[in-house]
Every structure is written in structure tokens, then in C-alpha cells.
């Protein structure tokens, strides 16, 4: 079973590397930050014969951005470069707990580590999140995972990291919860595109923000013995399967957060 899953992930990675088409004329446009003209184009992708499938060390080496280029890059360009990282699909598709898979790439990526030091990163990530549209295919492959699930997951898990949540102002936190609730509802109405993991990933983002903001109603959910196991797994690890009820409770608490914080 693990071998089948690995092969499926490899096929998905090749699709990810090959897709470059836009939505048809008149359709919605994929999200992209203005001012991101200085993005880095990875020289080797997963569809290349030079991609070192057998060596994670070589994969990290080939996807590192030259430091001089990184230092001169705009924050918008850095965000788009990070979201286009060739290894993100591999990491998430091979992890039943998505935070674990994300962390294996983020910890070794000089793009992500530099992005965490940019003071305008959270505001631009929020701007990018506002551009996302669940009904708009971010990639036109015909595969829901590549077109909808993974593009949202890359951005939501990135934005949910403490380094970025702590940069947000009170008004930006409210805006983030507003957007997340909107996307949560729209994902929930599109199970053919997002399955169960789409809304769960959005709920994890909302829960992490409420935890960092020390919002008491959510702290009670998180720390009470009867609830803490499922909420801790959802917040800390982002499981690939299940936890839809826990996600719904988190979303309901986020609605109360808006009422209290506005």
C-alpha cells in the first residue's frame, strides 16, 4: 500500500511540474501577488530526468535559491517562489499529518526561512489569501488535488505558522478569520473539489490563530480533557483524514471570535 501511495505521489508531482496552462478565457484568474515579477524559476523540477528521486539531500540542494538572489528578492516574489516549491506536493502527499510533511520542506528551505524574517510577509500572505477562490482552478490539470486542494493547503499552512500569525495586527486577524470562514463554507459546498481535507485545513488555520490570540472560548476547547486530543491533533498536525466534526466546532468558535473582536 505504501508503494502504491508513493507511486501516486510521484505521478502527482509530475503533473504539478508539467502544468502551466491558465484558466480558459473569461474564467477566473489564478491568484498571484502584484509585484512578484522577481520570482525564482527552479532549474530542476520533478518531471526532469535530472530530478534526484533517491536523494532528499540532493533535492534540497537543487531547490535552494542562491542567497544573493534571495537577499535581493521582494517579499511578494519570495512568497510566490515558496508556493511554487517543487517539493511541497511530495511532502504533503506522503504525509498523513500535513504539518509534518510541510515541516520537512520548510525547515530545509532557505526561501521559507528567509520569508520568516520579512516584516511584511504576513500582510502579503493575507493579501494572497484574499485572492484565492475555491471555485477557481489554480492550475488547469483537471485533477482536484492539483487545481484546488494543494494550492490552498500550501498557503493556509504557511499562513498558520507562528512567525506569520504573530505579525498580524488586530484588524488583520479579523480579516483572516472572515476570509477563512468564507473559504471554509465554500470548500464544504464543493466536496468534489476539496473532499474532507479542504475544510479541515482551513479550520486548522482558524484554530491556530485563536490559540495565538489566546481566545478564551477556544482555549477551553483546546485544553479541556474531553476535547483536547482531537483539537490538539487538528491544530498541531493537520491530519489528512477525518476530524470534520472537530473542524466544524472550530469554525463555529471562529464565528464567535468575530462577534467578540469586531
Coordinates of C-alpha atoms in Angstrom, one line a residue:
X1 CA 0.0 0.0 0.0
X2 CA 2.8 2.4 0.9
X3 CA 4.4 1.7 -2.5
X4 CA 1.1 2.4 -4.4
X5 CA 0.8 5.7 -2.4
X6 CA 4.4 6.6 -3.3
X7 CA 3.8 6.0 -7.0
X8 CA 0.6 8.0 -6.9
X9 CA 2.5 10.9 -5.3
X10 CA 5.2 10.6 -8.0
X11 CA 2.6 10.9 -10.7
X12 CA 1.0 13.9 -9.0
X13 CA 4.4 15.6 -8.7
X14 CA 5.0 15.1 -12.4
X15 CA 1.6 16.6 -13.1
X16 CA 2.5 19.5 -10.8
X17 CA 5.7 20.1 -12.7
X18 CA 4.1 19.9 -16.1
X19 CA 1.1 22.1 -15.6
X20 CA 1.5 25.6 -16.9
X21 CA -1.9 26.3 -18.5
X22 CA -4.1 29.1 -17.3
X23 CA -7.9 29.1 -16.9
X24 CA -9.9 29.4 -20.1
X25 CA -10.6 32.9 -21.4
X26 CA -13.3 34.6 -19.4
X27 CA -12.8 32.3 -16.4
X28 CA -11.3 33.4 -13.1
X29 CA -7.6 34.0 -12.9
X30 CA -5.3 32.1 -10.6
X31 CA -4.1 34.1 -7.5
X32 CA -0.8 35.9 -7.7
X33 CA 0.6 38.8 -5.9
X34 CA 1.2 42.0 -7.7
X35 CA 4.9 43.0 -7.6
X36 CA 6.1 39.4 -7.8
X37 CA 7.9 39.8 -11.1
X38 CA 11.2 38.7 -9.4
X39 CA 10.2 35.2 -8.6
X40 CA 12.9 32.4 -8.9
X41 CA 12.3 29.8 -11.5
X42 CA 13.5 26.4 -10.1
X43 CA 16.0 25.0 -12.6
X44 CA 15.1 21.4 -11.9
X45 CA 11.5 20.1 -11.3
X46 CA 10.1 16.7 -10.6
X47 CA 9.4 15.9 -14.3
X48 CA 13.1 16.4 -15.2
X49 CA 15.4 13.4 -15.8
X50 CA 17.8 15.2 -13.5
X51 CA 15.4 15.1 -10.5
X52 CA 17.2 13.0 -7.8
X53 CA 14.3 10.9 -6.6
X54 CA 16.6 8.8 -4.4
X55 CA 18.3 11.6 -2.5
X56 CA 16.4 14.0 -0.3
X57 CA 19.7 15.9 0.3
X58 CA 20.2 16.5 -3.4
X59 CA 16.5 17.6 -3.8
X60 CA 17.1 20.3 -1.2
X61 CA 20.3 21.3 -2.8
X62 CA 18.7 21.7 -6.2
X63 CA 15.8 23.7 -4.9
X64 CA 17.8 26.1 -2.8
X65 CA 17.7 29.7 -4.1
X66 CA 21.2 31.4 -4.4
X67 CA 21.5 33.6 -1.3
X68 CA 22.4 36.7 -3.3
X69 CA 19.2 36.3 -5.4
X70 CA 17.2 35.7 -2.2
X71 CA 18.5 38.8 -0.4
X72 CA 17.5 41.0 -3.3
X73 CA 14.1 39.4 -3.9
X74 CA 10.9 41.2 -3.0
X75 CA 8.7 39.7 -0.3
X76 CA 5.9 39.1 -2.9
X77 CA 8.4 37.3 -5.2
X78 CA 9.6 35.2 -2.2
X79 CA 6.0 34.2 -1.4
X80 CA 5.3 33.1 -4.9
X81 CA 8.7 31.3 -5.1
X82 CA 7.9 29.4 -1.9
X83 CA 4.4 28.4 -3.0
X84 CA 5.9 27.1 -6.2
X85 CA 8.5 24.9 -4.4
X86 CA 8.7 21.6 -6.3
X87 CA 8.9 19.5 -3.1
X88 CA 5.7 20.7 -1.4
X89 CA 3.4 18.3 -3.2
X90 CA 5.8 15.4 -2.4
X91 CA 5.9 16.3 1.3
X92 CA 2.1 16.7 1.7
X93 CA 1.1 13.7 -0.4
X94 CA 3.5 11.4 1.5
X95 CA 2.3 12.6 5.0
X96 CA -0.9 11.5 6.8
X97 CA -0.2 14.5 9.1
X98 CA 0.3 17.5 6.8
X99 CA 2.2 19.8 9.3
X100 CA 4.8 17.0 9.5
X101 CA 5.2 16.9 5.7
X102 CA 5.2 20.7 5.4
X103 CA 7.8 21.0 8.1
X104 CA 10.3 18.6 6.3
X105 CA 10.4 21.1 3.4
X106 CA 10.1 24.3 5.3
X107 CA 12.9 23.5 7.8
X108 CA 15.3 22.9 4.9
X109 CA 14.2 25.7 2.5
X110 CA 16.2 28.9 2.5
X111 CA 13.2 30.5 0.8
X112 CA 10.9 29.8 3.7
X113 CA 13.5 30.6 6.4
X114 CA 14.2 34.0 4.8
X115 CA 10.5 34.7 4.3
X116 CA 10.0 34.4 8.1
X117 CA 12.4 37.3 8.6
X118 CA 10.4 39.7 6.4
X119 CA 8.3 42.1 8.4
X120 CA 5.7 42.5 5.6
X121 CA 5.3 38.7 5.0
X122 CA 2.1 38.2 6.9
X123 CA 0.3 41.1 5.4
X124 CA 1.2 39.9 1.9
X125 CA 0.3 36.3 2.7
X126 CA -3.1 37.6 3.8
X127 CA -3.4 39.6 0.6
X128 CA -2.6 36.5 -1.4
X129 CA -5.2 34.5 0.7
X130 CA -7.9 37.1 -0.2
X131 CA -7.2 36.4 -3.9
X132 CA -7.9 32.7 -3.6
X133 CA -11.2 31.5 -4.9
X134 CA -12.4 27.9 -4.2
X135 CA -14.3 27.8 -7.4
X136 CA -11.3 28.9 -9.4
X137 CA -8.8 26.2 -10.5
X138 CA -5.4 27.5 -9.6
X139 CA -3.9 25.0 -12.1
X140 CA -5.9 23.6 -15.1
X141 CA -4.9 20.0 -14.9
X142 CA -8.4 18.6 -14.3
X143 CA -7.1 17.0 -11.0
X144 CA -8.9 18.4 -8.0
X145 CA -5.9 17.9 -5.7
X146 CA -3.6 19.9 -8.0
X147 CA -6.2 22.5 -9.0
X148 CA -7.9 23.2 -5.6
X149 CA -6.7 21.2 -2.6
X150 CA -2.9 21.7 -2.6
X151 CA -2.8 25.4 -3.7
X152 CA -5.0 26.2 -0.7
X153 CA -3.1 23.9 1.6
X154 CA 0.3 25.4 0.8
X155 CA -0.9 28.9 1.6
X156 CA -3.0 28.1 4.6
X157 CA -0.3 26.0 6.3
X158 CA 2.2 28.7 5.6
X159 CA 0.0 31.5 7.0
X160 CA -0.8 29.4 10.0
X161 CA 2.9 29.3 11.2
X162 CA 3.5 31.3 14.4
X163 CA 6.1 33.6 12.7
X164 CA 3.4 35.0 10.4
X165 CA 0.4 34.9 12.8
X166 CA 2.4 36.9 15.3
X167 CA 2.9 39.7 12.7
X168 CA -0.8 40.3 12.1
X169 CA -2.5 43.3 13.5
X170 CA -5.9 43.0 15.3
X171 CA -7.6 44.2 12.2
X172 CA -5.7 41.7 10.0
X173 CA -6.6 38.9 12.4
X174 CA -10.3 39.7 12.0
X175 CA -9.8 39.9 8.2
X176 CA -8.1 36.5 8.2
X177 CA -10.9 34.8 10.2
X178 CA -13.5 36.4 7.9
X179 CA -11.8 35.1 4.8
X180 CA -11.1 31.7 6.3
X181 CA -14.8 31.3 7.3
X182 CA -15.8 32.3 3.8
X183 CA -13.4 29.8 2.2
X184 CA -14.4 27.1 4.8
X185 CA -18.0 27.3 3.8
X186 CA -17.3 27.3 0.0
X187 CA -14.9 24.4 0.3
X188 CA -17.6 22.5 2.3
X189 CA -20.0 23.1 -0.5
X190 CA -17.6 21.7 -3.0
X191 CA -16.7 18.1 -1.8
X192 CA -15.9 17.1 -5.4
X193 CA -13.1 19.6 -5.4
X194 CA -11.9 19.6 -1.8
X195 CA -13.1 16.4 -0.2
X196 CA -12.8 16.5 3.6
X197 CA -9.3 17.8 3.9
X198 CA -10.0 21.2 2.3
X199 CA -12.3 22.5 5.1
X200 CA -10.1 20.7 7.8
X201 CA -7.0 22.6 6.7
X202 CA -8.9 25.9 6.8
X203 CA -10.2 25.1 10.3
X204 CA -6.6 24.4 11.4
X205 CA -5.6 27.9 10.3
X206 CA -8.5 29.5 12.2
X207 CA -7.8 27.4 15.3
X208 CA -4.1 28.3 15.3
X209 CA -4.9 32.0 15.1
X210 CA -7.3 31.8 18.0
X211 CA -4.7 29.9 20.0
X212 CA -2.0 32.5 19.3
X213 CA -4.5 35.2 20.2
X214 CA -5.3 33.4 23.4
X215 CA -9.0 33.5 22.7
X216 CA -10.6 32.0 25.8
X217 CA -13.5 30.1 24.3
X218 CA -11.1 28.2 22.0
X219 CA -8.6 27.7 24.8
X220 CA -11.3 25.9 26.7
X221 CA -11.9 23.6 23.8
X222 CA -8.2 23.0 23.3
X223 CA -7.3 22.3 26.9
X224 CA -10.4 20.6 28.4
X225 CA -9.6 16.8 28.8
X226 CA -12.7 15.7 26.9
X227 CA -11.7 17.8 23.8
X228 CA -8.0 18.3 23.8
X229 CA -6.9 15.2 22.0
X230 CA -8.8 15.9 18.7
X231 CA -8.3 19.6 18.8
X232 CA -4.5 19.2 19.5
X233 CA -4.1 16.8 16.6
X234 CA -6.1 19.1 14.3
X235 CA -4.1 22.2 15.3
X236 CA -0.6 20.7 15.7
X237 CA -0.5 18.1 12.9
X238 CA -3.4 18.7 10.4
X239 CA -4.5 15.1 9.7
X240 CA -5.2 14.1 6.1
X241 CA -8.3 12.1 7.0
X242 CA -11.2 12.6 9.5
X243 CA -11.7 15.4 12.1
X244 CA -14.5 17.0 10.1
X245 CA -16.6 17.4 13.3
X246 CA -13.7 19.0 15.2
X247 CA -13.2 21.3 12.2
X248 CA -16.9 22.3 12.3
X249 CA -16.6 23.1 16.0
X250 CA -13.6 25.2 15.3
X251 CA -15.4 27.1 12.6
X252 CA -18.3 27.8 14.9
X253 CA -15.9 29.1 17.6
X254 CA -14.3 31.3 14.9
X255 CA -17.7 32.9 14.2
X256 CA -18.0 33.8 17.9
X257 CA -14.5 35.2 17.7
X258 CA -15.6 37.6 15.0
X259 CA -18.6 38.7 17.1
X260 CA -16.4 39.3 20.1
X261 CA -13.5 41.0 18.3
X262 CA -15.3 43.3 15.9

